[in-house]
Short mmCIF file of C-alpha atoms in Angstrom, two decimals:
data_model
loop_
_atom_site.label_atom_id
_atom_site.label_comp_id
_atom_site.label_asym_id
_atom_site.label_seq_id
_atom_site.Cartn_x
_atom_site.Cartn_y
_atom_site.Cartn_z
CA MET W 1355 0.22 -0.02 0.07
CA LEU W 1356 1.14 3.45 -0.75
CA LEU W 1357 -0.02 6.32 1.20
CA PHE W 1358 0.42 9.69 -0.32
CA THR W 1359 0.82 12.34 2.25
CA PRO W 1360 2.16 16.15 2.49
CA GLY W 1361 4.34 14.84 5.67
CA PRO W 1362 6.27 13.55 7.39
CA THR W 1363 8.56 13.38 4.61
CA PRO W 1364 11.56 11.20 3.90
CA VAL W 1365 14.88 12.68 5.71
CA PRO W 1366 17.86 13.45 3.29
CA GLU W 1367 20.94 11.25 4.44
CA PHE W 1368 23.25 14.64 4.93
CA VAL W 1369 20.15 15.53 7.87
CA ARG W 1370 20.38 12.16 9.07
CA VAL W 1371 23.98 12.60 9.50
CA ALA W 1372 24.22 15.99 10.94
CA MET W 1373 21.82 14.38 13.53
CA SER W 1374 23.81 11.64 14.41
CA GLU W 1375 26.22 13.30 16.08
CA PRO W 1376 26.52 13.08 19.66
CA THR W 1377 23.69 14.98 21.37
CA ILE W 1378 24.67 17.83 22.97
CA HIS W 1379 23.27 19.58 25.94
CA HIS W 1380 20.37 22.56 25.24
CA ARG W 1381 22.59 24.89 27.90
CA THR W 1382 25.53 24.83 26.58
CA PRO W 1383 27.30 27.63 24.68
CA GLU W 1384 27.73 25.32 21.99
CA PHE W 1385 24.28 24.63 21.55
CA GLU W 1386 23.36 28.26 22.10
CA ALA W 1387 25.66 29.08 18.88
CA ILE W 1388 23.65 26.43 16.73
CA PHE W 1389 20.33 27.90 18.01
CA ALA W 1390 21.28 31.53 17.23
CA LYS W 1391 22.40 30.30 13.89
CA THR W 1392 19.15 28.74 13.25
CA ARG W 1393 17.03 31.71 14.18
CA THR W 1394 18.99 33.94 12.19
CA LEU W 1395 18.39 31.30 8.95
CA LEU W 1396 14.64 31.13 9.91
CA LYS W 1397 14.05 34.82 9.90
CA GLU W 1398 15.77 34.67 6.00
CA VAL W 1399 13.61 32.22 4.75
CA ILE W 1400 10.06 33.68 6.47
CA LYS W 1401 11.00 36.96 6.52
CA MET W 1402 9.48 38.00 9.82
CA PRO W 1403 10.89 40.19 12.59
CA GLU W 1404 10.90 37.44 15.11
CA VAL W 1405 11.16 33.58 15.16
CA LEU W 1406 10.17 30.81 18.00
CA MET W 1407 11.06 27.05 17.63
CA LEU W 1408 8.60 24.89 19.82
CA ALA W 1409 9.63 21.48 21.23
CA SER W 1410 5.91 20.35 19.60
CA SER W 1411 4.05 19.17 16.57
CA GLY W 1412 2.11 22.25 14.56
CA THR W 1413 -0.69 21.63 16.74
CA GLY W 1414 1.11 22.94 19.45
CA ALA W 1415 2.08 26.01 17.44
CA MET W 1416 -1.51 26.46 16.66
CA GLU W 1417 -2.77 26.31 19.98
CA ALA W 1418 0.02 28.51 21.39
CA CYS W 1419 -1.12 30.94 18.85
CA VAL W 1420 -4.77 30.88 19.81
CA THR W 1421 -4.54 31.12 23.27
CA SER W 1422 -1.57 33.84 23.04
CA LEU W 1423 -2.98 36.48 20.39
CA CYS W 1424 -7.20 35.85 20.99
CA ALA W 1425 -8.28 37.78 24.06
CA LYS W 1426 -11.72 38.08 22.83
CA LYS W 1427 -13.41 36.25 19.90
CA LEU W 1428 -11.73 34.14 17.14
CA LEU W 1429 -12.76 33.98 13.45
CA SER W 1430 -11.59 30.82 11.38
CA VAL W 1431 -12.27 29.35 8.22
CA ASN W 1432 -13.32 25.65 8.42
CA SER W 1433 -12.46 23.89 4.57
CA GLY W 1434 -10.75 20.70 6.19
CA LYS W 1435 -9.46 19.05 9.21
CA PHE W 1436 -6.95 21.08 10.16
CA GLY W 1437 -9.29 24.42 9.71
CA GLU W 1438 -11.53 22.39 11.77
CA ARG W 1439 -8.84 22.27 14.74
CA PHE W 1440 -8.59 26.21 15.11
CA GLY W 1441 -11.84 25.68 16.09
CA LYS W 1442 -11.23 22.72 18.22
CA ILE W 1443 -8.51 24.81 19.99
CA ALA W 1444 -11.00 27.77 20.73
CA LYS W 1445 -13.77 25.57 22.34
CA ALA W 1446 -10.90 23.69 24.38
CA PHE W 1447 -9.98 26.68 25.78
CA GLY W 1448 -13.33 28.73 26.37
CA ILE W 1449 -12.62 31.89 23.78
CA PRO W 1450 -15.70 32.36 21.62
CA ASN W 1451 -15.61 31.17 17.88
CA VAL W 1452 -17.20 32.21 15.07
CA GLU W 1453 -16.53 29.40 12.25
CA ILE W 1454 -16.71 30.01 8.74
CA LYS W 1455 -17.46 26.15 7.38
CA ASN W 1456 -17.52 25.15 4.09
CA ALA W 1457 -17.40 21.91 2.27
CA TRP W 1458 -13.73 20.25 2.09
CA ASP W 1459 -11.40 21.89 -0.63
CA THR W 1460 -13.73 24.90 -1.01
CA PRO W 1461 -11.61 27.72 -0.72
CA ALA W 1462 -12.52 30.99 1.81
CA SER W 1463 -14.64 33.19 0.78
CA LEU W 1464 -13.51 37.16 1.11
CA ASP W 1465 -17.18 38.17 1.38
CA SER W 1466 -17.98 35.61 4.13
CA VAL W 1467 -15.04 36.63 5.84
CA LEU W 1468 -16.12 40.56 5.70
CA GLU W 1469 -19.52 39.71 6.55
CA ALA W 1470 -18.57 37.63 9.80
CA LEU W 1471 -16.11 40.74 10.77
CA LYS W 1472 -19.14 43.16 10.27
CA GLN W 1473 -21.34 40.82 12.73
CA ASN W 1474 -18.93 40.27 15.16
CA PRO W 1475 -16.91 43.91 16.33
CA ASP W 1476 -15.67 41.95 19.08
CA ILE W 1477 -13.35 39.59 16.87
CA ASP W 1478 -9.58 40.32 17.56
CA ALA W 1479 -8.13 37.00 15.90
CA PHE W 1480 -8.72 35.68 12.09
CA CYS W 1481 -7.10 32.13 11.53
CA ILE W 1482 -6.54 30.14 8.35
CA GLN W 1483 -4.48 27.54 6.43
CA ALA W 1484 -2.02 28.69 3.58
CA CYS W 1485 -2.59 25.02 2.35
CA GLU W 1486 -5.43 22.80 3.98
CA SER W 1487 -3.35 19.79 3.62
CA ALA W 1488 -6.03 17.38 4.06
CA GLY W 1489 -7.43 18.10 0.50
CA GLY W 1490 -4.42 20.06 -0.79
CA LEU W 1491 -6.61 23.37 -1.33
CA ARG W 1492 -4.33 26.40 -1.67
CA HIS W 1493 -6.08 29.52 0.10
CA SER W 1494 -5.64 33.09 -1.05
CA TYR W 1495 -4.66 34.08 2.58
CA GLU W 1496 -2.82 36.92 1.23
CA ILE W 1497 -5.91 38.69 0.12
CA LEU W 1498 -8.08 37.56 2.93
CA ALA W 1499 -5.32 38.65 5.49
CA LYS W 1500 -4.81 42.06 3.81
CA ALA W 1501 -8.80 42.86 3.58
CA VAL W 1502 -9.06 41.90 7.47
CA LYS W 1503 -5.85 44.55 8.62
CA GLU W 1504 -8.13 46.91 5.84
CA PHE W 1505 -10.98 46.26 7.83
CA ASN W 1506 -9.26 46.30 11.36
CA PRO W 1507 -5.34 46.54 11.84
CA ASN W 1508 -5.65 45.39 15.26
CA ILE W 1509 -7.11 42.14 14.46
CA MET W 1510 -4.35 39.38 14.31
CA VAL W 1511 -3.99 37.37 11.62
CA ILE W 1512 -2.87 33.35 12.29
CA VAL W 1513 -1.99 31.67 9.00
CA ASP W 1514 -1.53 27.62 9.06
CA ALA W 1515 1.58 27.42 6.88
CA ILE W 1516 2.52 23.82 8.20
CA THR W 1517 2.51 22.54 4.57
CA ALA W 1518 3.62 25.57 2.93
CA MET W 1519 6.42 27.21 4.67
CA GLY W 1520 9.77 26.32 2.95
CA VAL W 1521 7.70 25.07 -0.11
CA GLU W 1522 6.79 28.65 -1.71
CA GLU W 1523 7.94 32.41 -0.55
CA LEU W 1524 4.95 33.12 1.48
CA ASP W 1525 3.58 36.80 1.58
CA VAL W 1526 3.44 37.88 5.46
CA SER W 1527 3.18 41.43 4.85
CA CYS W 1528 -0.51 41.28 6.53
CA VAL W 1529 0.35 38.23 8.53
CA ASP W 1530 0.77 38.43 12.47
CA ALA W 1531 1.81 34.77 13.01
CA LEU W 1532 2.92 31.98 10.67
CA ILE W 1533 3.27 28.34 11.52
CA GLY W 1534 5.62 25.93 9.97
CA GLY W 1535 6.63 22.61 11.19
CA SER W 1536 9.71 20.31 10.66
CA GLN W 1537 8.33 17.36 9.33
CA LYS W 1538 7.05 19.03 5.95
CA ALA W 1539 8.89 20.86 3.75
CA PHE W 1540 12.21 20.90 5.97
CA MET W 1541 12.26 17.41 5.64
CA LEU W 1542 13.10 16.53 8.90
CA PRO W 1543 11.65 14.68 11.67
CA PRO W 1544 8.56 15.54 13.56
CA GLY W 1545 8.64 17.42 16.92
CA LEU W 1546 9.76 20.94 16.43
CA SER W 1547 7.10 23.64 15.56
CA ILE W 1548 7.98 27.07 14.14
CA ILE W 1549 6.35 30.44 14.67
CA GLY W 1550 6.95 33.46 12.52
CA LEU W 1551 5.71 36.62 14.69
CA SER W 1552 5.13 40.40 13.33
CA GLN W 1553 5.90 43.19 15.60
CA LYS W 1554 2.11 43.55 16.78
CA ALA W 1555 2.42 40.01 17.63
CA ILE W 1556 5.21 40.52 19.71
CA GLU W 1557 3.38 43.52 21.40
CA LYS W 1558 0.27 41.45 22.11
CA ILE W 1559 2.08 38.12 23.46
CA GLU W 1560 3.94 40.73 25.87
CA GLU W 1561 0.70 41.80 26.75
CA ARG W 1562 -1.15 38.59 27.80
CA ASN W 1563 1.36 36.40 29.20
CA ILE W 1564 -0.75 33.25 28.89
CA GLY W 1565 -0.66 29.83 29.66
CA PHE W 1566 2.43 27.68 30.41
CA TYR W 1567 4.39 25.31 28.41
CA PHE W 1568 2.88 26.89 25.67
CA ASN W 1569 3.33 30.20 26.70
CA LEU W 1570 4.84 32.85 24.37
CA LYS W 1571 6.31 35.60 26.15
CA THR W 1572 8.16 32.90 28.50
CA GLU W 1573 9.56 31.40 25.20
CA LEU W 1574 9.98 35.09 23.18
CA LYS W 1575 12.27 36.02 26.36
CA ASN W 1576 14.51 33.27 26.34
CA GLN W 1577 14.89 32.81 22.93
CA VAL W 1578 15.96 36.23 21.81
CA LYS W 1579 18.64 35.07 23.92
CA ASN W 1580 19.34 32.02 22.07
CA THR W 1581 18.05 29.66 24.74
CA THR W 1582 14.90 27.93 25.10
CA ALA W 1583 12.05 27.92 28.52
CA TRP W 1584 11.96 24.17 28.26
CA THR W 1585 14.07 21.13 26.94
CA ALA W 1586 14.96 21.80 23.50
CA PRO W 1587 14.77 19.63 20.34
CA THR W 1588 18.44 19.54 20.16
CA THR W 1589 18.62 16.45 17.44
CA ILE W 1590 16.15 18.29 15.35
CA ILE W 1591 17.13 21.85 15.18
CA ILE W 1592 20.92 20.41 14.67
CA GLY W 1593 19.53 18.92 11.54
CA LEU W 1594 18.05 22.07 10.64
CA CYS W 1595 20.83 24.44 11.19
#
């Protein structure tokens, strides 16, 4: 049987060789230098002012972004399994959620997004996939993000780009949080999620200080110093670097 999915992808031999070196401690100058280089390279790839790496799958990064950036009400687009997940995260944390539910593989409608914003002036975060990998749908997230920011520049735009980051150059001009995962285009084992942040997102994170393990304020405080709040997935980060 052949299973065709967007990941986990095969890990190239040169990456496996790099990860086969003896494990180094995450609180050493040696690893901090690798972490610093990796942060710099990721910023170049995603073209955002800040980047965080979490020891989690992409779902952990989705949870962290929703809880850290949504204080009032979430607007999410559900056109497949992963769009549905944003709504489930909101429900788990008691966050009011307006869900635009489409048939699978149906692109998000600009009119439906704007109508939801007009009907719900308390929406402060918008979530969508760049690519809904459950069916291979590519949303025109750039157009929607621009419209959301024109409607209200303070709404946080969260884009799940787990199957898009590293595949194509992504327009992040109106994006506040861009989510990626190690096991897709980066061709690494699962276990590392990536979040690119805008300056507005950084300010919101600093204000809210939400959560414990997935507290992005705690991670931001540590990662700007080239370390992590908790144990880092050192082997995967070495492979990424």
